[in-house]
Amino acid sequence: MEEEISLRELIEVILKYKKTIIIVTLAATLVAAVLSFFIIKPTYEATTTLSVTDVTPETGFFGSNTTVILPGKDSDLPAVQSDSIEKDLSLLLSSLLKYPDMSVEAFKEEVTNPIVLMNTVKQLGLDPQKYTVENLKKQISVSVVNNTNLITVTVKENDPKLAAKIADTIAQNFRTYIIERNNRQTDKLIETLNKLITLQNDKIKEATAELNKVQTNSQDKLLIEQKQKQLDLLKSTRDIMLEKYNILELVKESDLGKQSILITSKALVPDKPIAPKKSLNIIITFILGLMVSIFIIFFIEYWKNSDPKKTVNIPQK
């Protein structure tokens, strides 16, 4: 017959080894308490909030009514065209003269840019061997507040003051990084436009010389009118370039890029650690210690009762 273990037997086993259960449980709880209070360093969390906005100006080059003049292949007279060629040239120049599109998610990814993190380590005088880019990145969490343009930068660190310093410094260095990048892009656009304006002025000089030559040597009113129209359109295109050039100069002088990122809330020095959770650790360890100790005593009891040396052999008749 199969042996059945009653509830009474289970309780008797527990009472029999109650000292073992108490010792194991208390020992595990004591170890958890020592680790939580004295061994494991507390971890603090500090958060800085940024507001990001893409305020870079539109640098579309030509207006919708601009006419582009290209020289004719088989004639000295210009071929005046406006539709497809205008659009192609406008798209080409617009692709050259544009700022990178930055969404809130794009800004979020740039917060932990290696340049930003390395500058933070240098600025705070941190140990570069301990605070490598990868290690520091693991301490940082960046998130976007739902349906807003707000980005939170959270830093975890054993030192509460250092956690706040790192969070604020990362936010400031990130802002500086984006502003400097926008300024470099503005300088690049200004340089490109300046070259285009110079080339356009050379074309205007050539067109002016051709018009003067035609007016002096020819009485063909149609030819003179075409040359004059070519010159006027070249000047009109140059004026559009100058307009865009002046806009970019204004952007540079007004530091418009500084308005794209604002630090709306600096990090406060945390007064309470987020880890370890001492009470929770002790409670969990107490429960686990109790369960393990009960498992141990039942295993011991089973091992004793299943010892083959204690088995009684009944002699056969």
PDB file of N, CA and C in Angstrom, residues 20 26 36 53 80 90 114 129 140-141 151 166-167 177 191 206-207 220-221 224 242 254 268 288 291 294 301 303 311:
ATOM      1  N   THR A  20      15.735  24.831  13.532  1.00  0.00           N
ATOM      2  CA  THR A  20      16.437  24.963  12.242  1.00  0.00           C
ATOM      3  C   THR A  20      15.764  26.002  11.362  1.00  0.00           C
ATOM      4  N   LEU A  26      16.193  33.561  10.193  1.00  0.00           N
ATOM      5  CA  LEU A  26      16.795  34.750  10.807  1.00  0.00           C
ATOM      6  C   LEU A  26      18.164  35.057  10.211  1.00  0.00           C
ATOM      7  N   SER A  36      21.784  45.447   2.827  1.00  0.00           N
ATOM      8  CA  SER A  36      20.976  46.607   2.452  1.00  0.00           C
ATOM      9  C   SER A  36      21.406  47.872   3.177  1.00  0.00           C
ATOM     10  N   THR A  53      12.536  72.824 -29.394  1.00  0.00           N
ATOM     11  CA  THR A  53      11.697  73.324 -30.479  1.00  0.00           C
ATOM     12  C   THR A  53      12.559  73.519 -31.702  1.00  0.00           C
ATOM     13  N   VAL A  80      14.724  81.231 -72.431  1.00  0.00           N
ATOM     14  CA  VAL A  80      14.042  81.581 -71.198  1.00  0.00           C
ATOM     15  C   VAL A  80      13.060  80.465 -70.858  1.00  0.00           C
ATOM     16  N   SER A  90      15.518  74.788 -58.139  1.00  0.00           N
ATOM     17  CA  SER A  90      15.066  75.195 -56.816  1.00  0.00           C
ATOM     18  C   SER A  90      15.240  74.065 -55.808  1.00  0.00           C
ATOM     19  N   PRO A 114      28.230  60.934 -27.868  1.00  0.00           N
ATOM     20  CA  PRO A 114      29.544  60.789 -27.220  1.00  0.00           C
ATOM     21  C   PRO A 114      30.241  62.121 -26.942  1.00  0.00           C
ATOM     22  N   GLN A 129      38.548  56.756 -16.657  1.00  0.00           N
ATOM     23  CA  GLN A 129      38.560  55.295 -16.715  1.00  0.00           C
ATOM     24  C   GLN A 129      37.286  54.706 -16.113  1.00  0.00           C
ATOM     25  N   ILE A 140      22.371  56.897 -17.548  1.00  0.00           N
ATOM     26  CA  ILE A 140      21.466  57.949 -18.018  1.00  0.00           C
ATOM     27  C   ILE A 140      20.251  57.325 -18.699  1.00  0.00           C
ATOM     28  N   SER A 141      19.102  57.871 -18.387  1.00  0.00           N
ATOM     29  CA  SER A 141      17.885  57.499 -19.112  1.00  0.00           C
ATOM     30  C   SER A 141      17.228  58.783 -19.620  1.00  0.00           C
ATOM     31  N   ILE A 151      11.789  66.954 -22.771  1.00  0.00           N
ATOM     32  CA  ILE A 151      12.679  65.799 -22.646  1.00  0.00           C
ATOM     33  C   ILE A 151      13.246  65.779 -21.229  1.00  0.00           C
ATOM     34  N   ILE A 166      25.794  65.970 -12.758  1.00  0.00           N
ATOM     35  CA  ILE A 166      25.908  65.292 -14.054  1.00  0.00           C
ATOM     36  C   ILE A 166      24.687  65.580 -14.908  1.00  0.00           C
ATOM     37  N   ALA A 167      23.494  65.523 -14.314  1.00  0.00           N
ATOM     38  CA  ALA A 167      22.262  65.767 -15.070  1.00  0.00           C
ATOM     39  C   ALA A 167      22.250  67.187 -15.639  1.00  0.00           C
ATOM     40  N   TYR A 177      26.038  71.871 -27.646  1.00  0.00           N
ATOM     41  CA  TYR A 177      26.363  71.048 -28.821  1.00  0.00           C
ATOM     42  C   TYR A 177      25.416  71.345 -29.990  1.00  0.00           C
ATOM     43  N   GLU A 191      28.352  80.723 -46.441  1.00  0.00           N
ATOM     44  CA  GLU A 191      29.477  80.580 -47.364  1.00  0.00           C
ATOM     45  C   GLU A 191      29.010  80.116 -48.743  1.00  0.00           C
ATOM     46  N   GLU A 206      28.796  90.046 -67.156  1.00  0.00           N
ATOM     47  CA  GLU A 206      28.864  89.586 -68.541  1.00  0.00           C
ATOM     48  C   GLU A 206      27.622  90.009 -69.323  1.00  0.00           C
ATOM     49  N   ALA A 207      26.452  89.868 -68.682  1.00  0.00           N
ATOM     50  CA  ALA A 207      25.212  90.256 -69.357  1.00  0.00           C
ATOM     51  C   ALA A 207      25.163  91.748 -69.600  1.00  0.00           C
ATOM     52  N   ASP A 220      18.909  96.254 -83.534  1.00  0.00           N
ATOM     53  CA  ASP A 220      17.859  95.241 -83.427  1.00  0.00           C
ATOM     54  C   ASP A 220      17.179  95.391 -82.061  1.00  0.00           C
ATOM     55  N   LYS A 221      15.992  95.948 -82.072  1.00  0.00           N
ATOM     56  CA  LYS A 221      15.281  96.203 -80.824  1.00  0.00           C
ATOM     57  C   LYS A 221      14.907  94.907 -80.116  1.00  0.00           C
ATOM     58  N   ILE A 224      17.972  93.654 -78.365  1.00  0.00           N
ATOM     59  CA  ILE A 224      18.264  94.500 -77.201  1.00  0.00           C
ATOM     60  C   ILE A 224      17.288  94.198 -76.065  1.00  0.00           C
ATOM     61  N   LEU A 242      20.424  87.429 -52.250  1.00  0.00           N
ATOM     62  CA  LEU A 242      20.799  88.409 -51.226  1.00  0.00           C
ATOM     63  C   LEU A 242      19.794  88.418 -50.078  1.00  0.00           C
ATOM     64  N   SER A 254      21.358  86.975 -34.310  1.00  0.00           N
ATOM     65  CA  SER A 254      20.339  86.919 -33.253  1.00  0.00           C
ATOM     66  C   SER A 254      20.435  85.676 -32.389  1.00  0.00           C
ATOM     67  N   LEU A 268      17.346  68.747  -8.978  1.00  0.00           N
ATOM     68  CA  LEU A 268      17.437  68.962  -7.537  1.00  0.00           C
ATOM     69  C   LEU A 268      18.245  67.831  -6.917  1.00  0.00           C
ATOM     70  N   LEU A 288      11.697  34.139   1.595  1.00  0.00           N
ATOM     71  CA  LEU A 288      12.510  33.141   0.905  1.00  0.00           C
ATOM     72  C   LEU A 288      13.250  32.251   1.897  1.00  0.00           C
ATOM     73  N   MET A 291      10.842  29.713   3.313  1.00  0.00           N
ATOM     74  CA  MET A 291      10.526  28.667   2.347  1.00  0.00           C
ATOM     75  C   MET A 291      11.688  27.695   2.178  1.00  0.00           C
ATOM     76  N   ILE A 294      12.105  25.383   5.276  1.00  0.00           N
ATOM     77  CA  ILE A 294      11.093  24.322   5.304  1.00  0.00           C
ATOM     78  C   ILE A 294      11.428  23.239   4.283  1.00  0.00           C
ATOM     79  N   GLU A 301      14.200  15.013   6.506  1.00  0.00           N
ATOM     80  CA  GLU A 301      13.299  13.996   7.028  1.00  0.00           C
ATOM     81  C   GLU A 301      13.081  12.884   6.009  1.00  0.00           C
ATOM     82  N   TRP A 303      15.153  11.999   3.657  1.00  0.00           N
ATOM     83  CA  TRP A 303      16.411  11.272   3.518  1.00  0.00           C
ATOM     84  C   TRP A 303      16.578  10.242   4.645  1.00  0.00           C
ATOM     85  N   THR A 311      15.394  -0.326   6.557  1.00  0.00           N
ATOM     86  CA  THR A 311      14.323  -1.165   6.002  1.00  0.00           C
ATOM     87  C   THR A 311      14.352  -2.538   6.661  1.00  0.00           C
TER      88      THR A 311
END
